[in-house]
Structure formats: C-alpha cells, structure tokens
Short mmCIF file of C-alpha atoms and ligand atoms in Angstrom, two decimals:
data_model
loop_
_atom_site.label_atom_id
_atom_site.label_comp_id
_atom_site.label_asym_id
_atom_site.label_seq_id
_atom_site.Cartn_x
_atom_site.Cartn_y
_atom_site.Cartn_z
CA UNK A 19 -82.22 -66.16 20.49
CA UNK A 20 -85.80 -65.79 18.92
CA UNK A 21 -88.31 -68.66 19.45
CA UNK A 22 -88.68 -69.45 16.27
CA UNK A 23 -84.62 -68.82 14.90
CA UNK A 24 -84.55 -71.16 17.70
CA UNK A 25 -87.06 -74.02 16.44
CA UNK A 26 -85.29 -73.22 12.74
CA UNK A 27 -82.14 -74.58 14.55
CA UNK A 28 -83.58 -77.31 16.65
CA UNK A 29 -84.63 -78.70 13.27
CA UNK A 30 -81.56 -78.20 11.90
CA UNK A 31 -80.27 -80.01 14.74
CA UNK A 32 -82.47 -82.84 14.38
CA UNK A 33 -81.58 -83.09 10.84
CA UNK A 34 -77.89 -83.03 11.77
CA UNK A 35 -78.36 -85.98 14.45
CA UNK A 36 -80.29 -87.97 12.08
CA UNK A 37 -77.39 -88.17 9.73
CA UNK A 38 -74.98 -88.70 11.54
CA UNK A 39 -74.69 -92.12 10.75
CA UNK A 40 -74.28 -91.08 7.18
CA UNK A 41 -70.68 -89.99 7.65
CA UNK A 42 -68.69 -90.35 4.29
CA UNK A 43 -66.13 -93.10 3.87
CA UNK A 44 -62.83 -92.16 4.47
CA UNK A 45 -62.53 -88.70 5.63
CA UNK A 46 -60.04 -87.45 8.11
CA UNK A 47 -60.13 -85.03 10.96
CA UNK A 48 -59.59 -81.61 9.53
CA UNK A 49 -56.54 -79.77 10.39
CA UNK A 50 -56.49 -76.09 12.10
CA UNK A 51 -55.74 -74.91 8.11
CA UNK A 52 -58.72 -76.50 6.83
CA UNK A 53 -61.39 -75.40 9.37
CA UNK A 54 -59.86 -72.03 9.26
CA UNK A 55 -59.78 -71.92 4.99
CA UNK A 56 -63.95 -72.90 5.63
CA UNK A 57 -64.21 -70.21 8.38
CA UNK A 58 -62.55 -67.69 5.82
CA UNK A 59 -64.94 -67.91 3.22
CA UNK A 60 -67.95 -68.11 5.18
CA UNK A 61 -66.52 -64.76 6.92
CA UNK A 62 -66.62 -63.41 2.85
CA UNK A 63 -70.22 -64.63 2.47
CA UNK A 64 -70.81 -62.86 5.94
CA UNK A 65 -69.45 -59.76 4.82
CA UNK A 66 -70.97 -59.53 1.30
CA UNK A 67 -74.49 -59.93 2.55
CA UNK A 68 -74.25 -57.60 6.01
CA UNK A 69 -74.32 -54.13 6.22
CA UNK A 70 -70.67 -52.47 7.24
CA UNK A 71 -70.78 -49.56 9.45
CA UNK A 72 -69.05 -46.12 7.81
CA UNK A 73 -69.13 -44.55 12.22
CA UNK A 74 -65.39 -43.73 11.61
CA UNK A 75 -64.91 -43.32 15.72
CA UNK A 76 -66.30 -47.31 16.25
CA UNK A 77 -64.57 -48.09 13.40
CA UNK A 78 -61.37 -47.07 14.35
CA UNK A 79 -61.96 -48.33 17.64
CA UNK A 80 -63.05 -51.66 16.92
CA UNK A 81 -59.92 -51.96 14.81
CA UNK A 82 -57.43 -50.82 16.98
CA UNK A 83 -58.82 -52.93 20.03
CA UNK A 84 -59.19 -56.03 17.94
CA UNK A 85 -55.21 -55.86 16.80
CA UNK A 86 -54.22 -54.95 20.35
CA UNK A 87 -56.28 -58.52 21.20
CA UNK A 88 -54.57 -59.89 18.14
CA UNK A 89 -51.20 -59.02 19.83
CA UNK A 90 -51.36 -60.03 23.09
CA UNK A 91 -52.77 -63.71 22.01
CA UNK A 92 -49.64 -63.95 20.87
CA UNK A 93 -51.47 -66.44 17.85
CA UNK A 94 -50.42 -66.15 14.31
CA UNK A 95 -53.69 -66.05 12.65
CA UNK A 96 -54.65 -64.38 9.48
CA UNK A 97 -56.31 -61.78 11.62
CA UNK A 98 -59.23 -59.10 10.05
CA UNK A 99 -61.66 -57.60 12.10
CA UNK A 100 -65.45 -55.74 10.58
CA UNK A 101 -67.60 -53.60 11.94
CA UNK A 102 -71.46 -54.38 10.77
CA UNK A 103 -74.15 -52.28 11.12
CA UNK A 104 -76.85 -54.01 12.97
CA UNK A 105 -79.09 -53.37 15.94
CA UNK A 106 -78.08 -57.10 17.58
CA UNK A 107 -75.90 -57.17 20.68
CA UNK A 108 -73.15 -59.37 19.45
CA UNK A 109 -69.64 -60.08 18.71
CA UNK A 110 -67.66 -62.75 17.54
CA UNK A 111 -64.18 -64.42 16.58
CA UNK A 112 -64.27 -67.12 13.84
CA UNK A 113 -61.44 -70.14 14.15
CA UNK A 114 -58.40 -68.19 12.51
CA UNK A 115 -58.70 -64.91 13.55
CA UNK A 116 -62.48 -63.43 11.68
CA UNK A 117 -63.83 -61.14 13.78
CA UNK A 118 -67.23 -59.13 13.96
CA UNK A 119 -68.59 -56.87 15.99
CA UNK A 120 -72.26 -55.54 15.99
CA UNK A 121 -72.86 -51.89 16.17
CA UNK A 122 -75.73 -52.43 18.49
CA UNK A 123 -73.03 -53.76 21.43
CA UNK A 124 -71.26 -50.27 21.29
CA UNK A 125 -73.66 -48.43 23.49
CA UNK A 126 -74.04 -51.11 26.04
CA UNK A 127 -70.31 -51.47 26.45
CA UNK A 128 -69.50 -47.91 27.14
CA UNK A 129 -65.86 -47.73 27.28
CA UNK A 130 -62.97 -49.26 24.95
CA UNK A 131 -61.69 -51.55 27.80
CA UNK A 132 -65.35 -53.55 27.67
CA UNK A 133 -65.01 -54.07 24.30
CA UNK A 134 -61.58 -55.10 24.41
CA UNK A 135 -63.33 -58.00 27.72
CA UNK A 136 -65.53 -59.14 24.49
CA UNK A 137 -63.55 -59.33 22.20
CA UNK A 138 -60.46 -60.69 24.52
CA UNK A 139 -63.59 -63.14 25.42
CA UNK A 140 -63.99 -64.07 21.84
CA UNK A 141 -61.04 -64.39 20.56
CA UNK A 142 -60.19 -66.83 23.39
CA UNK A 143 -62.63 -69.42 21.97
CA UNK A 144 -60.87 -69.23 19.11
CA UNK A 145 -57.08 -69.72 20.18
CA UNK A 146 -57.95 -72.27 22.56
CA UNK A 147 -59.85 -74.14 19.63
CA UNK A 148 -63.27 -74.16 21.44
CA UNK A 149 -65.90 -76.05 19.64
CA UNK A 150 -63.33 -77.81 17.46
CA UNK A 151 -65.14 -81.48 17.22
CA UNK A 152 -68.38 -79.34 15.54
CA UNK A 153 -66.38 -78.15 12.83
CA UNK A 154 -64.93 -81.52 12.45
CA UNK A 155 -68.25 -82.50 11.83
CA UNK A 156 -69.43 -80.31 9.86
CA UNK A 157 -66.39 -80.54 7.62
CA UNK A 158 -66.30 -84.03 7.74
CA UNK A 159 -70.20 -84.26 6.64
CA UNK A 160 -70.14 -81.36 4.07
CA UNK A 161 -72.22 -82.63 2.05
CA UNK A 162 -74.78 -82.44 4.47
CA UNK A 163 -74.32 -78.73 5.25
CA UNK A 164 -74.75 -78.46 1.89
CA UNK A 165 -77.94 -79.88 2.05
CA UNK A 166 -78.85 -77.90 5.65
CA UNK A 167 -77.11 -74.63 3.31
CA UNK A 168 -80.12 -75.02 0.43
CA UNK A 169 -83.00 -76.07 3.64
CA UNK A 170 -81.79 -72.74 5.29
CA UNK A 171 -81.99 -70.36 2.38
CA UNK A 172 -85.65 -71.95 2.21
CA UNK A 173 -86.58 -72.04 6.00
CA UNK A 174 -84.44 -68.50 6.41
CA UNK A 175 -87.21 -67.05 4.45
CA UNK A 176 -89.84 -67.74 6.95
CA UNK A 177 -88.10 -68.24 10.21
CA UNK A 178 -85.03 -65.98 10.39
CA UNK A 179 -85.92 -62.77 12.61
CA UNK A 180 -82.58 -61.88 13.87
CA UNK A 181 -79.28 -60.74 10.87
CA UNK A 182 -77.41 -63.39 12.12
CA UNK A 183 -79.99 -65.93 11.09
CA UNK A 184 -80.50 -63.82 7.73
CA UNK A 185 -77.48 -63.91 6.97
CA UNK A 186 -76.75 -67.25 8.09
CA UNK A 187 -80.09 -68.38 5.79
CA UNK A 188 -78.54 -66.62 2.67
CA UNK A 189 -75.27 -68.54 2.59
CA UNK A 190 -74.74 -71.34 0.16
CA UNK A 191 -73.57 -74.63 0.31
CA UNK A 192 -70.66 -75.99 2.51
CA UNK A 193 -70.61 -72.30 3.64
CA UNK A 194 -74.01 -72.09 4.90
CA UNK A 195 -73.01 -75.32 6.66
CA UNK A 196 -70.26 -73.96 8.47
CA UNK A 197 -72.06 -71.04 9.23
CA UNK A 198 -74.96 -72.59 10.64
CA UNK A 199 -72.14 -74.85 13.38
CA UNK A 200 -70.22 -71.53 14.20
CA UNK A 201 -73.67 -69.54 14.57
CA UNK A 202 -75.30 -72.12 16.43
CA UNK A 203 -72.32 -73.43 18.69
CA UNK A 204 -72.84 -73.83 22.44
CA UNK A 205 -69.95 -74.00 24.66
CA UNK A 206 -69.44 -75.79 27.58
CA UNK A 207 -69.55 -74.14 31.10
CA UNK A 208 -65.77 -75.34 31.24
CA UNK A 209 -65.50 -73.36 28.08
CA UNK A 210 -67.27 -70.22 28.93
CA UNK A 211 -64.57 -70.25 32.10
CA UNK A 212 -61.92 -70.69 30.28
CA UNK A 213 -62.54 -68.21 27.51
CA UNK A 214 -63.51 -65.71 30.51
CA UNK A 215 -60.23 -66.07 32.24
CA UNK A 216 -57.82 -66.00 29.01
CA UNK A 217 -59.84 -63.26 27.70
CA UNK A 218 -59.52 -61.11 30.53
CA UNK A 219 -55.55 -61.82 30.34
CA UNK A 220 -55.41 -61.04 26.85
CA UNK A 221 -57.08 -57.52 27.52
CA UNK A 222 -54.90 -56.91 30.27
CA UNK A 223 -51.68 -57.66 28.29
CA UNK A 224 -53.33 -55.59 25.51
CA UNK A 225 -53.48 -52.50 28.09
CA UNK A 226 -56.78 -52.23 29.09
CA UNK A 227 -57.69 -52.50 32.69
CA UNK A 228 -58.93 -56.05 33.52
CA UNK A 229 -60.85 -54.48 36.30
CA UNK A 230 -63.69 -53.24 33.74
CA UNK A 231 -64.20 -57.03 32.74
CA UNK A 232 -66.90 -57.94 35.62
CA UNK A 233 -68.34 -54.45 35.46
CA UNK A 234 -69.01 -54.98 31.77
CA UNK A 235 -71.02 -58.40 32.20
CA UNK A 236 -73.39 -56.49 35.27
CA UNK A 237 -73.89 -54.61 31.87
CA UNK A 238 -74.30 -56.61 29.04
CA UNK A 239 -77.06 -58.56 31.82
CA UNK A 240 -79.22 -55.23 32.11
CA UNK A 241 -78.82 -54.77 28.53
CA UNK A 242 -80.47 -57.96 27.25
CA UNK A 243 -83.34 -58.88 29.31
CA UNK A 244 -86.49 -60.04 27.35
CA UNK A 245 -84.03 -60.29 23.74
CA UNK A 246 -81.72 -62.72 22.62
CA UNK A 247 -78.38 -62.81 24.83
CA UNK A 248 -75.25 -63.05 22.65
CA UNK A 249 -72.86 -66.00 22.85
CA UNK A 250 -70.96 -64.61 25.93
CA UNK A 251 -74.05 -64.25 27.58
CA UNK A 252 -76.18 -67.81 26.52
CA UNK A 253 -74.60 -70.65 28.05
CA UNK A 254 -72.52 -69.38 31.28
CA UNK A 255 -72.75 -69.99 34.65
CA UNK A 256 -74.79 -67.64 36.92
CA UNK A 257 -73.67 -63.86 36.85
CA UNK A 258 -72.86 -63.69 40.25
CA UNK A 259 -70.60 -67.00 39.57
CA UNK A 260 -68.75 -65.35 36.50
CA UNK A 261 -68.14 -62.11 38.88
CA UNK A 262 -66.45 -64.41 41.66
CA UNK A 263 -64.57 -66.16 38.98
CA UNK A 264 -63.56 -63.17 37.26
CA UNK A 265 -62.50 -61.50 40.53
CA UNK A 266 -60.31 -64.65 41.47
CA UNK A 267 -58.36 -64.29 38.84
CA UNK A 268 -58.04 -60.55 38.56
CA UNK A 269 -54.49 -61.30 40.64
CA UNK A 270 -52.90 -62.69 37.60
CA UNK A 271 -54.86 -60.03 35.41
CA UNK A 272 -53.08 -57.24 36.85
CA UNK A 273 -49.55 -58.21 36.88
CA UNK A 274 -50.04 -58.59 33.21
CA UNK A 275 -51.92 -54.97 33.34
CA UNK A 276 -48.47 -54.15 34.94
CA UNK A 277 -45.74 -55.83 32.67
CA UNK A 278 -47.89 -54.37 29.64
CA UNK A 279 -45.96 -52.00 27.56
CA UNK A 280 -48.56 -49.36 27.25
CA UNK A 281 -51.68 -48.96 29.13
CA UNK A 282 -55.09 -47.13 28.05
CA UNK A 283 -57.22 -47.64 31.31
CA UNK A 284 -60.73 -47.83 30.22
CA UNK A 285 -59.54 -46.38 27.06
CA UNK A 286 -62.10 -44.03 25.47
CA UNK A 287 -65.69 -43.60 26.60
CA UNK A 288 -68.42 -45.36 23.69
CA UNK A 289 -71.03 -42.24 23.57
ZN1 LIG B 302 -68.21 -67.54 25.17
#
C-alpha cells in the first residue's frame, strides 16, 4: 500500500478508535444477510465508478474460474464475479460471494490454475467469515462510516494514489464505510493459513492442480517488490513458511485433485 493511502487509513483508523465508545444504543450483531446486503451495494458503487475490462479471453476466464471456485465451496452465495481494468495487482471476494479481479494480476499469474489459488484464496476469507467482528462494527456504527464516507471523498482527493483508494474515496455514506473496513481489513496470520489451506482445496476440487498454488506465491513475491502487495500478499507469514505450509497440505489437495470430476491441469496459459 502507498505511504500516504496508508497515513489516509491510519487516520481513518484513529478516527474509528476514537469513537468507539460512541456505539449507538441498542443495536444488534448483524446477521450473515445483513453484512452481505451492505457488501452488495458497496460491490454496485465499486462497479459504477471502476473501469470493466472488454479482454474477452480474461474475461471469460475470470468467469469460468470464479464459478468453478463458486462450486467447489460448496456455499450458497449470491455469487457474481467482474473483471476491472486496472494496472493494481489485486483480487478480491466480498462477504456473499462479490468478486473482483484486477487486470494487472493476469500477467503475473500466468496460467488459469494460479488464478483459480487467488481466487480459491479469496473466496476462502469469505466462506469462513474472516474479518466478521469489523463488519459488525462497521455496521453497528454506521453512522460513523457515514461520517468516515463524506471525510474520504474529501481526503480521497488528496491522498488516494492507488484505484482501490479512488474508488474507495468516491463512495458515499454507509457504503463508503463498508468499503473503507473490507478495503482496509487485515487478517490474522491464523487467517491467512487458513484461507491458504481451504483455498488450495477449493481449487483442487474445482480441477485445477493444487501443485501450481506455491509456485504462484514465488510469483506474485517477484512481482511486487518496491509496490503495494495485495491482500494475499500483506499480512502472511514468511514465504518460505507459506511454501512449507502449502506443501504439507498438498496430501489432502490431491486426493481432492483426484475425486474431482473434471480436471484442467494448469488450465490455459495467461499471455
Ligand atoms: Zn488473505
């Protein structure tokens, strides 16, 4: 993340803490429908003020990778997946099934099967309700991403460097509030693990060969060096410690790779 996207949020941050005592009377942990109703239109706002790729080939990857992910989580969600044109390396899964991915990941991930590791990755946080308590929050103190909403359309203007943060900065209201806790979540290591390890189950039910899912992170390292790492990338454990981990569980990996009903390899090469 950019220095100062990143001092934007550590004030937002601040602001956050220093309210927290100012949680509203009466309100109730929101359920799974409610977060994912708030992650829905934020995902709208998302998509009215990005760019969406027309590259037919990603496109129709992307797509048919995301449902295959879709499938194999075996989660009901109100699943839709976009394609935005943008030179970030990024990609991401919204609570309820709103997923993104960022042109400018395509050419570092080089075959199908990495994308479907990301995405698998992604989507993981999602199903297993990752970062849950922020949204509560956030939800819970609306009114105060409402307020954070109209002080990031304002500091947006000067601050924002990176789309996300653009876009994030251009939201309104309980929207921009939500945005700013999804775009700004950090998971825990425990998190990152577990998100690693369902994902790469989740591509290797899908048909993809979990194999490719440590080769892809020795990747996405090279790729980001002196820029902003994506989520997958931020807040995990040492490379070399995600490899062992992934390789530990590639056992389980690939008897689902086996009992899948159709299998794709590495799928098709991302030129
Ligand atoms: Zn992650």
């Amino acid at each position: 993340m950019k220095k100062a996207t990143t001092s934007f949020l550590l004030l937002i941050t601040i602001f956050l803490n220093s309210c927290s005592s100012l949680k509203l009377p009466g309100t109730k942990e929101p359920t799974d429908a409610e977060i994912n109703d708030q992650a829905a239109k934020a995902y709208v706002e998302v998509k009215s003020k990005s760019k969406i790729s027309t590259h037919k080939e990603w496109n129709d990857m992307v797509q048919r990778v995301a449902r295959r992910i879709a499938v194999a989580s075996g989660e009901n969600f109100q699943w839709e997946t976009v394609l935005i044109e943008s030179s970030e390396v990024n990609a991401w899964c919204m609570p309820g099934g709103k997923i993104a991915v960022y042109t400018g990941i395509m050419p570092v991930l080089k075959t199908e099967a990495a994308l479907a590791a990301v995405l698998g990755h992604e989507v993981a946080h999602a199903t297993l309700r990752h970062g849950k308590q922020g949204y509560v929050r956030a939800m819970n103190e609306n009114f105060i991403g409402m307020i954070v909403g109209g002080a990031a359309m304002i500091g947006g203007q000067f601050l924002c460097k990176t789309s996300t943060c653009k876009t994030m900065a251009a939201l309104g209201g309980a929207a921009a509030g939500f945005a700013i806790t999804f775009f700004s979540r950090k998971f825990s290591r425990g998190d990152e693990s577990a998100a690693d390890q369902t994902g790469q189950i989740y591509m290797a039910r899908a048909g993809y060969d979990p194999s490719e899912a440590p080769r892809l992170w020795d990747r996405m390292n090279a790729s980001h060096q002196g820029s902003a790492p994506p989520e997958f990338m931020s807040t995990h454990p040492s490379d070399e410690h995600r490899k062992v981990a992934l390789n530990s569980w590639m056992g389980e990996a690939k008897a689902a790779y086996a009992s899948a009903p159709h299998k794709y390899g590495l799928g098709s090469p991302i030129n």
